[in-house]
PDB file of C-alpha atoms in Angstrom:
ATOM      1  CA  MET A   1      -3.972  -8.604  20.814  1.00 50.00           C
ATOM      2  CA  PRO A   2      -3.317 -11.392  18.312  1.00 57.00           C
ATOM      3  CA  GLU A   3       0.313 -12.280  18.289  1.00 51.00           C
ATOM      4  CA  SER A   4       1.959 -15.344  16.765  1.00 48.00           C
ATOM      5  CA  THR A   5       5.430 -16.328  17.802  1.00 44.00           C
ATOM      6  CA  ALA A   6       8.032 -14.324  15.986  1.00 41.00           C
ATOM      7  CA  PRO A   7       9.370 -16.293  13.050  1.00 43.00           C
ATOM      8  CA  GLN A   8      12.931 -17.414  12.960  1.00 48.00           C
ATOM      9  CA  VAL A   9      15.229 -15.774  10.481  1.00 44.00           C
ATOM     10  CA  SER A  10      15.841 -18.125   7.576  1.00 54.00           C
ATOM     11  CA  SER A  11      19.355 -19.448   7.049  1.00 54.00           C
ATOM     12  CA  PHE A  12      19.110 -18.151   3.470  1.00 62.00           C
ATOM     13  CA  SER A  13      19.938 -14.655   4.699  1.00 57.00           C
ATOM     14  CA  THR A  14      23.404 -15.838   5.480  1.00 59.00           C
ATOM     15  CA  THR A  15      23.672 -18.412   2.658  1.00 73.00           C
ATOM     16  CA  PHE A  16      22.989 -15.899  -0.102  1.00 80.00           C
ATOM     17  CA  THR A  17      25.238 -12.881   0.113  1.00 85.00           C
ATOM     18  CA  PRO A  18      24.285  -9.830  -1.992  1.00 88.00           C
ATOM     19  CA  ALA A  19      26.899 -10.819  -4.578  1.00 92.00           C
ATOM     20  CA  HIS A  20      25.617 -14.417  -4.606  1.00 91.00           C
ATOM     21  CA  LEU A  21      21.969 -13.318  -5.012  1.00 93.00           C
ATOM     22  CA  LYS A  22      22.922 -10.913  -7.858  1.00 94.00           C
ATOM     23  CA  PHE A  23      24.717 -13.780  -9.665  1.00 95.00           C
ATOM     24  CA  ILE A  24      21.669 -16.085  -9.242  1.00 95.00           C
ATOM     25  CA  ASN A  25      19.232 -13.431 -10.462  1.00 97.00           C
ATOM     26  CA  ALA A  26      21.401 -12.853 -13.532  1.00 97.00           C
ATOM     27  CA  LYS A  27      21.126 -16.540 -14.337  1.00 97.00           C
ATOM     28  CA  LEU A  28      17.438 -16.750 -13.578  1.00 97.00           C
ATOM     29  CA  GLU A  29      16.675 -13.777 -15.835  1.00 97.00           C
ATOM     30  CA  LYS A  30      17.727 -15.976 -18.827  1.00 97.00           C
ATOM     31  CA  LEU A  31      15.296 -18.760 -17.932  1.00 98.00           C
ATOM     32  CA  SER A  32      11.638 -19.163 -18.729  1.00 97.00           C
ATOM     33  CA  PRO A  33       9.213 -19.012 -15.844  1.00 97.00           C
ATOM     34  CA  GLU A  34       8.737 -22.781 -16.044  1.00 97.00           C
ATOM     35  CA  LYS A  35      12.473 -23.360 -15.737  1.00 98.00           C
ATOM     36  CA  ILE A  36      12.668 -20.925 -12.868  1.00 98.00           C
ATOM     37  CA  ILE A  37       9.932 -22.755 -11.021  1.00 98.00           C
ATOM     38  CA  GLU A  38      11.480 -26.160 -11.765  1.00 97.00           C
ATOM     39  CA  TRP A  39      14.783 -24.857 -10.428  1.00 97.00           C
ATOM     40  CA  ALA A  40      13.164 -23.655  -7.260  1.00 97.00           C
ATOM     41  CA  MET A  41      11.298 -26.943  -6.692  1.00 95.00           C
ATOM     42  CA  ILE A  42      14.617 -28.741  -6.872  1.00 94.00           C
ATOM     43  CA  SER A  43      16.862 -26.206  -5.075  1.00 93.00           C
ATOM     44  CA  LEU A  44      14.846 -24.451  -2.388  1.00 93.00           C
ATOM     45  CA  PRO A  45      13.680 -26.416   0.660  1.00 90.00           C
ATOM     46  CA  GLY A  46      10.562 -25.297   2.508  1.00 93.00           C
ATOM     47  CA  LEU A  47       9.072 -23.920  -0.758  1.00 96.00           C
ATOM     48  CA  ILE A  48       5.386 -22.869  -0.683  1.00 96.00           C
ATOM     49  CA  GLN A  49       3.034 -20.866  -2.895  1.00 96.00           C
ATOM     50  CA  THR A  50       0.716 -18.171  -1.533  1.00 93.00           C
ATOM     51  CA  THR A  51      -2.196 -17.025  -3.723  1.00 92.00           C
ATOM     52  CA  ALA A  52      -5.380 -15.054  -3.722  1.00 92.00           C
ATOM     53  CA  PHE A  53      -6.042 -16.660  -7.100  1.00 94.00           C
ATOM     54  CA  GLY A  54      -5.037 -13.682  -9.155  1.00 93.00           C
ATOM     55  CA  PRO A  55      -4.178 -14.235 -12.769  1.00 94.00           C
ATOM     56  CA  THR A  56      -0.391 -14.621 -12.235  1.00 95.00           C
ATOM     57  CA  GLY A  57      -0.771 -16.964  -9.267  1.00 95.00           C
ATOM     58  CA  LEU A  58      -3.052 -19.132 -11.355  1.00 96.00           C
ATOM     59  CA  VAL A  59      -0.455 -19.350 -14.146  1.00 97.00           C
ATOM     60  CA  ILE A  60       2.172 -20.335 -11.607  1.00 97.00           C
ATOM     61  CA  LEU A  61      -0.052 -22.986 -10.122  1.00 96.00           C
ATOM     62  CA  ASP A  62      -0.743 -24.422 -13.596  1.00 95.00           C
ATOM     63  CA  MET A  63       3.022 -24.438 -14.356  1.00 96.00           C
ATOM     64  CA  ILE A  64       3.751 -26.282 -11.072  1.00 95.00           C
ATOM     65  CA  ASN A  65       1.152 -28.809 -11.901  1.00 93.00           C
ATOM     66  CA  ARG A  66       2.534 -29.426 -15.407  1.00 93.00           C
ATOM     67  CA  ILE A  67       6.103 -29.739 -14.061  1.00 93.00           C
ATOM     68  CA  HIS A  68       4.817 -32.233 -11.465  1.00 91.00           C
ATOM     69  CA  ILE A  69       3.017 -34.301 -14.100  1.00 88.00           C
ATOM     70  CA  ASP A  70       6.038 -34.245 -16.420  1.00 88.00           C
ATOM     71  CA  ASN A  71       8.317 -35.352 -13.576  1.00 85.00           C
ATOM     72  CA  GLN A  72       5.979 -38.176 -12.642  1.00 82.00           C
ATOM     73  CA  SER A  73       5.731 -39.315 -16.250  1.00 83.00           C
ATOM     74  CA  ALA A  74       9.559 -39.278 -16.584  1.00 83.00           C
ATOM     75  CA  ALA A  75       9.842 -41.468 -13.452  1.00 79.00           C
ATOM     76  CA  ASN A  76       6.849 -43.562 -14.517  1.00 74.00           C
ATOM     77  CA  VAL A  77       5.030 -42.590 -11.328  1.00 62.00           C
ATOM     78  CA  HIS A  78       1.357 -41.710 -11.100  1.00 59.00           C
ATOM     79  CA  PRO A  79      -0.666 -39.967  -8.319  1.00 54.00           C
ATOM     80  CA  THR A  80      -2.726 -42.374  -6.236  1.00 49.00           C
ATOM     81  CA  PRO A  81      -5.818 -41.680  -4.219  1.00 45.00           C
ATOM     82  CA  ALA A  82      -5.418 -41.030  -0.546  1.00 40.00           C
ATOM     83  CA  SER A  83      -6.285 -43.944   1.674  1.00 36.00           C
ATOM     84  CA  SER A  84      -9.633 -43.930   3.462  1.00 34.00           C
ATOM     85  CA  SER A  85      -7.968 -43.148   6.690  1.00 34.00           C
ATOM     86  CA  ALA A  86      -7.329 -39.448   7.391  1.00 36.00           C
ATOM     87  CA  SER A  87      -4.133 -38.147   5.945  1.00 39.00           C
ATOM     88  CA  GLU A  88      -1.962 -35.408   7.424  1.00 43.00           C
ATOM     89  CA  ASP A  89      -3.661 -32.773   5.256  1.00 45.00           C
ATOM     90  CA  GLU A  90      -7.200 -34.081   6.010  1.00 43.00           C
ATOM     91  CA  SER A  91      -6.615 -33.516   9.679  1.00 43.00           C
ATOM     92  CA  ASP A  92      -4.950 -30.150   9.497  1.00 47.00           C
ATOM     93  CA  ASP A  93      -6.229 -26.731  10.365  1.00 46.00           C
ATOM     94  CA  GLY A  94      -7.482 -26.033   6.880  1.00 47.00           C
ATOM     95  CA  ASP A  95     -10.852 -24.275   6.417  1.00 48.00           C
ATOM     96  CA  HIS A  96     -13.570 -26.867   6.062  1.00 41.00           C
ATOM     97  CA  HIS A  97     -15.652 -24.476   3.923  1.00 48.00           C
ATOM     98  CA  PHE A  98     -13.450 -25.721   1.070  1.00 49.00           C
ATOM     99  CA  LYS A  99     -13.897 -29.378   0.101  1.00 47.00           C
ATOM    100  CA  LYS A 100     -10.977 -31.659   0.918  1.00 41.00           C
ATOM    101  CA  SER A 101      -9.291 -33.298  -2.045  1.00 39.00           C
ATOM    102  CA  GLY A 102      -8.919 -37.124  -2.347  1.00 36.00           C
ATOM    103  CA  TYR A 103      -5.385 -36.580  -3.690  1.00 38.00           C
ATOM    104  CA  ASN A 104      -2.467 -37.910  -1.691  1.00 37.00           C
ATOM    105  CA  THR A 105      -1.048 -34.543  -0.772  1.00 39.00           C
ATOM    106  CA  GLN A 106       2.343 -35.843   0.153  1.00 43.00           C
ATOM    107  CA  ARG A 107       2.886 -36.225  -3.583  1.00 60.00           C
ATOM    108  CA  HIS A 108       2.024 -32.556  -4.306  1.00 68.00           C
ATOM    109  CA  PRO A 109       5.281 -30.728  -4.513  1.00 87.00           C
ATOM    110  CA  VAL A 110       4.409 -27.121  -3.390  1.00 94.00           C
ATOM    111  CA  PRO A 111       1.876 -26.499  -0.564  1.00 94.00           C
ATOM    112  CA  LEU A 112      -0.807 -23.992  -1.719  1.00 95.00           C
ATOM    113  CA  ILE A 113      -1.744 -21.234   0.770  1.00 95.00           C
ATOM    114  CA  PHE A 114      -4.869 -19.102   0.590  1.00 96.00           C
ATOM    115  CA  ILE A 115      -5.305 -16.258   3.195  1.00 95.00           C
ATOM    116  CA  ASP A 116      -9.029 -15.756   3.710  1.00 96.00           C
ATOM    117  CA  THR A 117      -9.353 -12.167   4.796  1.00 95.00           C
ATOM    118  CA  MET A 118     -13.153 -12.627   5.391  1.00 95.00           C
ATOM    119  CA  TYR A 119     -13.724  -9.946   2.788  1.00 96.00           C
ATOM    120  CA  HIS A 120     -13.007 -11.641  -0.482  1.00 97.00           C
ATOM    121  CA  PHE A 121     -15.433 -11.466  -3.347  1.00 96.00           C
ATOM    122  CA  GLN A 122     -17.758 -14.449  -3.615  1.00 97.00           C
ATOM    123  CA  GLU A 123     -16.241 -14.996  -7.059  1.00 97.00           C
ATOM    124  CA  THR A 124     -12.851 -15.463  -5.482  1.00 97.00           C
ATOM    125  CA  LEU A 125     -14.153 -17.989  -3.001  1.00 97.00           C
ATOM    126  CA  ASP A 126     -15.961 -19.868  -5.832  1.00 97.00           C
ATOM    127  CA  LEU A 127     -12.696 -19.916  -7.789  1.00 97.00           C
ATOM    128  CA  ALA A 128     -10.814 -21.322  -4.870  1.00 96.00           C
ATOM    129  CA  GLN A 129     -13.106 -24.365  -4.856  1.00 95.00           C
ATOM    130  CA  GLN A 130     -12.987 -24.634  -8.649  1.00 95.00           C
ATOM    131  CA  VAL A 131      -9.144 -24.698  -8.557  1.00 94.00           C
ATOM    132  CA  GLN A 132      -9.118 -27.446  -5.968  1.00 91.00           C
ATOM    133  CA  ASP A 133     -11.479 -29.490  -8.120  1.00 90.00           C
ATOM    134  CA  HIS A 134      -9.629 -28.762 -11.398  1.00 91.00           C
ATOM    135  CA  TYR A 135      -6.167 -29.646 -10.096  1.00 90.00           C
ATOM    136  CA  ASN A 136      -7.252 -32.110  -7.403  1.00 87.00           C
ATOM    137  CA  ILE A 137      -5.000 -30.533  -4.817  1.00 88.00           C
ATOM    138  CA  PRO A 138      -5.639 -29.401  -1.253  1.00 88.00           C
ATOM    139  CA  LEU A 139      -5.786 -25.778  -0.154  1.00 93.00           C
ATOM    140  CA  LYS A 140      -4.382 -24.677   3.168  1.00 94.00           C
ATOM    141  CA  VAL A 141      -6.607 -21.827   4.272  1.00 96.00           C
ATOM    142  CA  TYR A 142      -5.545 -19.282   6.975  1.00 97.00           C
ATOM    143  CA  LYS A 143      -7.872 -16.709   8.528  1.00 97.00           C
ATOM    144  CA  PRO A 144      -7.472 -13.906  11.094  1.00 97.00           C
ATOM    145  CA  LEU A 145      -6.490 -15.397  14.429  1.00 96.00           C
ATOM    146  CA  ASN A 146      -9.487 -16.802  16.440  1.00 95.00           C
ATOM    147  CA  CYS A 147     -11.963 -15.942  13.700  1.00 97.00           C
ATOM    148  CA  GLU A 148     -14.051 -18.279  11.650  1.00 96.00           C
ATOM    149  CA  THR A 149     -16.542 -15.808  10.201  1.00 96.00           C
ATOM    150  CA  THR A 150     -16.732 -12.093   9.255  1.00 97.00           C
ATOM    151  CA  ALA A 151     -19.055 -11.649  12.270  1.00 97.00           C
ATOM    152  CA  ASP A 152     -16.360 -13.056  14.557  1.00 97.00           C
ATOM    153  CA  PHE A 153     -13.838 -10.547  13.211  1.00 97.00           C
ATOM    154  CA  GLU A 154     -16.235  -7.537  13.507  1.00 97.00           C
ATOM    155  CA  THR A 155     -17.209  -8.529  17.009  1.00 96.00           C
ATOM    156  CA  GLN A 156     -13.604  -8.172  18.021  1.00 94.00           C
ATOM    157  CA  TYR A 157     -12.462  -5.214  15.881  1.00 94.00           C
ATOM    158  CA  GLY A 158     -15.629  -3.453  14.673  1.00 95.00           C
ATOM    159  CA  GLN A 159     -16.999  -2.867  11.265  1.00 95.00           C
ATOM    160  CA  HIS A 160     -15.128  -1.132   8.483  1.00 95.00           C
ATOM    161  CA  LEU A 161     -11.740  -1.406  10.225  1.00 95.00           C
ATOM    162  CA  TRP A 162     -10.070  -0.812   6.820  1.00 93.00           C
ATOM    163  CA  GLU A 163     -11.483   2.702   7.003  1.00 92.00           C
ATOM    164  CA  THR A 164     -10.707   3.529  10.634  1.00 92.00           C
ATOM    165  CA  ASP A 165      -7.392   1.771  10.980  1.00 92.00           C
ATOM    166  CA  ASP A 166      -5.983   0.530   7.715  1.00 90.00           C
ATOM    167  CA  LEU A 167      -2.717  -0.647   9.088  1.00 90.00           C
ATOM    168  CA  SER A 168      -4.273  -2.791  11.764  1.00 92.00           C
ATOM    169  CA  TYR A 169      -6.642  -4.198   9.247  1.00 93.00           C
ATOM    170  CA  ASP A 170      -3.887  -5.317   6.929  1.00 92.00           C
ATOM    171  CA  TYR A 171      -1.947  -6.755   9.810  1.00 93.00           C
ATOM    172  CA  LEU A 172      -4.854  -8.722  11.216  1.00 95.00           C
ATOM    173  CA  VAL A 173      -6.339 -10.145   8.040  1.00 95.00           C
ATOM    174  CA  LYS A 174      -3.260 -10.669   5.891  1.00 93.00           C
ATOM    175  CA  VAL A 175       0.150 -10.220   7.550  1.00 92.00           C
ATOM    176  CA  GLU A 176      -0.416 -12.186  10.739  1.00 94.00           C
ATOM    177  CA  PRO A 177      -2.261 -15.113   9.109  1.00 95.00           C
ATOM    178  CA  GLY A 178       0.437 -15.233   6.367  1.00 93.00           C
ATOM    179  CA  ARG A 179       3.291 -15.293   8.873  1.00 93.00           C
ATOM    180  CA  ARG A 180       1.531 -17.968  10.895  1.00 95.00           C
ATOM    181  CA  ALA A 181       1.194 -20.055   7.744  1.00 95.00           C
ATOM    182  CA  TYR A 182       4.937 -19.691   7.009  1.00 94.00           C
ATOM    183  CA  GLN A 183       5.848 -20.714  10.554  1.00 93.00           C
ATOM    184  CA  GLU A 184       3.458 -23.664  10.835  1.00 95.00           C
ATOM    185  CA  LEU A 185       4.481 -24.998   7.399  1.00 94.00           C
ATOM    186  CA  GLY A 186       8.218 -24.449   7.913  1.00 93.00           C
ATOM    187  CA  ALA A 187       8.415 -22.128   4.934  1.00 94.00           C
ATOM    188  CA  GLN A 188      11.820 -20.897   3.870  1.00 93.00           C
ATOM    189  CA  ALA A 189      10.884 -19.739   0.405  1.00 95.00           C
ATOM    190  CA  VAL A 190       7.605 -18.424  -0.931  1.00 96.00           C
ATOM    191  CA  ILE A 191       6.486 -18.142  -4.566  1.00 97.00           C
ATOM    192  CA  SER A 192       4.543 -14.933  -5.275  1.00 94.00           C
ATOM    193  CA  GLY A 193       2.664 -13.656  -8.321  1.00 92.00           C
ATOM    194  CA  ARG A 194       4.213 -10.181  -8.358  1.00 93.00           C
ATOM    195  CA  ARG A 195       5.356  -8.726 -11.727  1.00 93.00           C
ATOM    196  CA  ARG A 196       7.252  -5.639 -12.750  1.00 93.00           C
ATOM    197  CA  SER A 197       4.515  -4.633 -15.145  1.00 90.00           C
ATOM    198  CA  GLN A 198       2.232  -4.056 -12.054  1.00 86.00           C
ATOM    199  CA  LYS A 199       4.355  -0.963 -11.424  1.00 83.00           C
ATOM    200  CA  GLY A 200       4.520   0.819  -8.033  1.00 79.00           C
ATOM    201  CA  ASP A 201       6.826  -0.908  -5.584  1.00 80.00           C
ATOM    202  CA  ARG A 202       6.945  -3.875  -7.934  1.00 84.00           C
ATOM    203  CA  ALA A 203       8.477  -2.038 -10.885  1.00 87.00           C
ATOM    204  CA  HIS A 204      12.041  -3.174 -10.085  1.00 90.00           C
ATOM    205  CA  LEU A 205      11.460  -6.667  -8.761  1.00 93.00           C
ATOM    206  CA  ASP A 206      14.209  -9.208  -8.804  1.00 95.00           C
ATOM    207  CA  ILE A 207      13.192 -12.738  -9.504  1.00 97.00           C
ATOM    208  CA  LEU A 208      14.715 -13.913  -6.249  1.00 96.00           C
ATOM    209  CA  GLU A 209      14.669 -11.701  -3.143  1.00 94.00           C
ATOM    210  CA  ILE A 210      15.445 -12.025   0.559  1.00 92.00           C
ATOM    211  CA  GLU A 211      12.840 -10.450   2.793  1.00 87.00           C
ATOM    212  CA  SER A 212      14.243  -7.890   5.131  1.00 81.00           C
ATOM    213  CA  GLY A 213      14.320  -8.994   8.752  1.00 79.00           C
ATOM    214  CA  THR A 214      12.967 -12.518   8.337  1.00 84.00           C
ATOM    215  CA  GLY A 215      15.434 -13.767   5.756  1.00 86.00           C
ATOM    216  CA  LEU A 216      12.560 -15.469   3.948  1.00 91.00           C
ATOM    217  CA  LEU A 217      13.194 -16.010   0.212  1.00 94.00           C
ATOM    218  CA  LYS A 218      10.622 -14.583  -2.168  1.00 94.00           C
ATOM    219  CA  LEU A 219      10.504 -15.981  -5.661  1.00 97.00           C
ATOM    220  CA  ASN A 220       8.782 -14.022  -8.501  1.00 97.00           C
ATOM    221  CA  PRO A 221       9.053 -16.375 -11.439  1.00 97.00           C
ATOM    222  CA  LEU A 222       6.790 -14.287 -13.746  1.00 97.00           C
ATOM    223  CA  ALA A 223       8.481 -10.968 -12.785  1.00 96.00           C
ATOM    224  CA  SER A 224       9.223 -10.075 -16.403  1.00 96.00           C
ATOM    225  CA  TRP A 225       5.774 -10.961 -17.836  1.00 97.00           C
ATOM    226  CA  SER A 226       3.103  -8.512 -18.945  1.00 94.00           C
ATOM    227  CA  PHE A 227      -0.602  -8.884 -18.154  1.00 92.00           C
ATOM    228  CA  GLN A 228      -1.210  -9.781 -21.771  1.00 94.00           C
ATOM    229  CA  GLN A 229       1.296 -12.739 -21.503  1.00 96.00           C
ATOM    230  CA  VAL A 230      -0.498 -13.918 -18.363  1.00 96.00           C
ATOM    231  CA  TRP A 231      -3.906 -13.626 -20.050  1.00 94.00           C
ATOM    232  CA  THR A 232      -2.684 -15.430 -23.127  1.00 97.00           C
ATOM    233  CA  TYR A 233      -1.455 -18.344 -20.992  1.00 97.00           C
ATOM    234  CA  LEU A 234      -4.682 -18.577 -19.014  1.00 96.00           C
ATOM    235  CA  ARG A 235      -6.678 -18.894 -22.212  1.00 96.00           C
ATOM    236  CA  ALA A 236      -4.248 -21.136 -24.064  1.00 97.00           C
ATOM    237  CA  TYR A 237      -4.130 -23.751 -21.253  1.00 96.00           C
ATOM    238  CA  GLN A 238      -7.771 -23.298 -20.164  1.00 95.00           C
ATOM    239  CA  VAL A 239      -6.746 -22.313 -16.663  1.00 96.00           C
ATOM    240  CA  PRO A 240      -9.737 -21.469 -14.352  1.00 96.00           C
ATOM    241  CA  PHE A 241      -9.775 -17.737 -13.609  1.00 96.00           C
ATOM    242  CA  ASN A 242     -11.843 -15.249 -11.623  1.00 95.00           C
ATOM    243  CA  ALA A 243     -15.086 -14.305 -13.322  1.00 95.00           C
ATOM    244  CA  LEU A 244     -14.410 -10.664 -12.348  1.00 94.00           C
ATOM    245  CA  LEU A 245     -11.685 -10.507 -14.979  1.00 91.00           C
ATOM    246  CA  ASP A 246     -14.423 -10.436 -17.655  1.00 92.00           C
ATOM    247  CA  GLN A 247     -15.852  -7.431 -15.912  1.00 92.00           C
ATOM    248  CA  GLY A 248     -12.788  -5.207 -16.195  1.00 87.00           C
ATOM    249  CA  TYR A 249     -11.016  -6.193 -12.995  1.00 88.00           C
ATOM    250  CA  ARG A 250      -7.314  -6.882 -13.313  1.00 85.00           C
ATOM    251  CA  SER A 251      -5.920  -7.029  -9.710  1.00 85.00           C
ATOM    252  CA  ILE A 252      -8.471  -8.499  -7.267  1.00 90.00           C
ATOM    253  CA  GLY A 253      -8.332  -8.190  -3.513  1.00 90.00           C
ATOM    254  CA  ASP A 254     -10.908  -7.487  -0.906  1.00 94.00           C
ATOM    255  CA  TRP A 255     -14.348  -6.377  -2.176  1.00 94.00           C
ATOM    256  CA  HIS A 256     -14.294  -3.108  -0.276  1.00 92.00           C
ATOM    257  CA  SER A 257     -11.015  -1.895  -1.811  1.00 91.00           C
ATOM    258  CA  THR A 258     -11.140  -3.286  -5.351  1.00 90.00           C
ATOM    259  CA  LYS A 259     -12.774  -1.917  -8.497  1.00 90.00           C
ATOM    260  CA  PRO A 260     -12.294  -2.465 -12.200  1.00 88.00           C
ATOM    261  CA  ALA A 261      -9.023  -1.042 -13.464  1.00 85.00           C
ATOM    262  CA  SER A 262      -9.500   2.676 -14.116  1.00 79.00           C
ATOM    263  CA  ASN A 263      -6.305   2.920 -16.140  1.00 79.00           C
ATOM    264  CA  PRO A 264      -5.745   0.304 -18.871  1.00 74.00           C
ATOM    265  CA  ASP A 265      -1.994   0.774 -18.548  1.00 74.00           C
ATOM    266  CA  ASP A 266      -2.005   0.185 -14.817  1.00 75.00           C
ATOM    267  CA  GLU A 267      -3.659  -3.053 -13.886  1.00 79.00           C
ATOM    268  CA  ARG A 268      -3.565  -2.305 -10.172  1.00 71.00           C
ATOM    269  CA  SER A 269      -5.304   1.123 -10.644  1.00 73.00           C
ATOM    270  CA  GLY A 270      -8.478  -0.487  -9.298  1.00 75.00           C
ATOM    271  CA  ARG A 271      -6.880  -1.188  -5.890  1.00 82.00           C
ATOM    272  CA  TRP A 272      -7.200   1.240  -2.898  1.00 69.00           C
ATOM    273  CA  GLU A 273      -8.647   4.054  -5.050  1.00 74.00           C
ATOM    274  CA  GLY A 274      -7.774   7.490  -3.639  1.00 68.00           C
ATOM    275  CA  LYS A 275      -5.071   6.115  -1.260  1.00 73.00           C
ATOM    276  CA  GLN A 276      -1.364   6.423  -1.416  1.00 64.00           C
ATOM    277  CA  LYS A 277      -1.019   2.715  -1.204  1.00 63.00           C
ATOM    278  CA  THR A 278       0.225  -0.033  -3.483  1.00 63.00           C
ATOM    279  CA  GLU A 279       0.730  -3.009  -1.139  1.00 64.00           C
ATOM    280  CA  CYS A 280      -1.334  -4.653   1.590  1.00 65.00           C
ATOM    281  CA  GLY A 281       1.597  -5.534   3.857  1.00 61.00           C
ATOM    282  CA  LEU A 282       2.401  -9.082   2.743  1.00 66.00           C
ATOM    283  CA  HIS A 283       5.418  -7.827   0.874  1.00 64.00           C
ATOM    284  CA  VAL A 284       6.815  -5.178   3.275  1.00 67.00           C
ATOM    285  CA  ASP A 285       9.055  -5.439   6.344  1.00 70.00           C
ATOM    286  CA  TYR A 286       7.143  -7.736   8.635  1.00 74.00           C
ATOM    287  CA  PHE A 287       8.857  -6.704  11.867  1.00 73.00           C
ATOM    288  CA  LYS A 288       8.394  -3.018  11.119  1.00 78.00           C
ATOM    289  CA  MET A 289       4.703  -3.510  10.454  1.00 76.00           C
ATOM    290  CA  ARG A 290       4.229  -5.647  13.518  1.00 81.00           C
ATOM    291  CA  ALA A 291       5.866  -2.893  15.654  1.00 82.00           C
ATOM    292  CA  GLU A 292       3.613  -0.260  14.086  1.00 83.00           C
ATOM    293  CA  PHE A 293       0.572  -2.453  14.760  1.00 80.00           C
ATOM    294  CA  GLN A 294       1.560  -2.990  18.389  1.00 84.00           C
ATOM    295  CA  ALA A 295       2.146   0.753  18.895  1.00 86.00           C
ATOM    296  CA  THR A 296      -1.274   1.468  17.447  1.00 83.00           C
ATOM    297  CA  GLN A 297      -2.920  -1.026  19.755  1.00 80.00           C
ATOM    298  CA  LYS A 298      -1.205   0.504  22.795  1.00 84.00           C
ATOM    299  CA  LYS A 299      -2.403   3.929  21.823  1.00 83.00           C
ATOM    300  CA  LYS A 300      -5.980   2.612  21.496  1.00 80.00           C
ATOM    301  CA  GLN A 301      -5.775   0.878  24.897  1.00 79.00           C
ATOM    302  CA  ALA A 302      -4.395   4.051  26.549  1.00 80.00           C
ATOM    303  CA  LEU A 303      -7.167   6.163  24.950  1.00 76.00           C
ATOM    304  CA  LEU A 304      -9.825   3.697  26.104  1.00 73.00           C
ATOM    305  CA  ALA A 305      -8.381   3.645  29.684  1.00 74.00           C
ATOM    306  CA  SER A 306      -8.371   7.441  29.779  1.00 74.00           C
ATOM    307  CA  ARG A 307     -12.007   7.637  28.683  1.00 75.00           C
ATOM    308  CA  GLU A 308     -13.071   4.993  31.246  1.00 70.00           C
ATOM    309  CA  ALA A 309     -11.189   6.990  33.967  1.00 73.00           C
ATOM    310  CA  ALA A 310     -12.945  10.169  32.847  1.00 74.00           C
ATOM    311  CA  VAL A 311     -16.401   8.479  33.142  1.00 73.00           C
ATOM    312  CA  VAL A 312     -15.542   7.346  36.703  1.00 71.00           C
ATOM    313  CA  VAL A 313     -14.408  10.846  37.714  1.00 70.00           C
ATOM    314  CA  ALA A 314     -17.512  12.399  36.173  1.00 69.00           C
ATOM    315  CA  ALA A 315     -19.750   9.952  37.979  1.00 68.00           C
ATOM    316  CA  ALA A 316     -18.129  10.420  41.409  1.00 64.00           C
ATOM    317  CA  PRO A 317     -19.958  13.703  42.380  1.00 65.00           C
ATOM    318  CA  ALA A 318     -23.304  12.155  41.575  1.00 57.00           C
ATOM    319  CA  ILE A 319     -22.528   9.140  43.684  1.00 57.00           C
ATOM    320  CA  GLN A 320     -21.419  11.304  46.633  1.00 57.00           C
ATOM    321  CA  ALA A 321     -24.600  13.376  46.376  1.00 54.00           C
TER     322      ALA A 321
END
């Protein structure tokens, strides 16, 4: 059973009282997304961005890049190529399917995390490489534990796990790799692309949240934006985007659970069609989900043991005869 070490609770859970957090959110609501991101880059240690290269995540990445360039220009500092010797990022655990950048990553202000579930659209994987080339930044890729390919994953857990055990699937391909990334990178605050206009559990998002249990800060700088505002930005600044957007997709996840939006007023209507589900697990209580996953695994193991015992008992008379 895959199990990464339980993450430590961030000190932010005690630093930010509910009253303090409410006060900060009231101030952040008055700022533009760029100013929110700039504040976070200055104020929040251990800041990272997770992305599956959805439209909002791409806007955020572009904003971070522009803020970084402006700050360098103001300080009269320019990015320099990495030395020919391997840098810290060139020798990390990143997925070598994606080309390494020649950019000196110590100058990049916010580590960029991509969770490769093994079931992304090819268009998403192509975009991941395009983004690296366009912004000349490295991408830290995390996969299900001990899996390099889809075949590896299906050998361990079977095919179509999302149909037979949806909770375990989400935990294995998204939640555990995400939590492992946070721990290995020392993350204390994570920038996400969630927006209120996406409805469901996101309808009442605060810009700054504290994740239950872990104390991890979640920053939603575009919480107040509509899809149209996101789309306008992508076009205005020529930000690379997923080719599937031109085919009617709005929210893009794994290929087996994503279709073009069926409701133009609900951009996530193409996700998990026919299921009472709006989130994959990355934005729910981690410890609760881990406990549910462990309980499910114990039941499966007990059932398997029972079946094996039954086979032995059934075979015993034949052996005696």
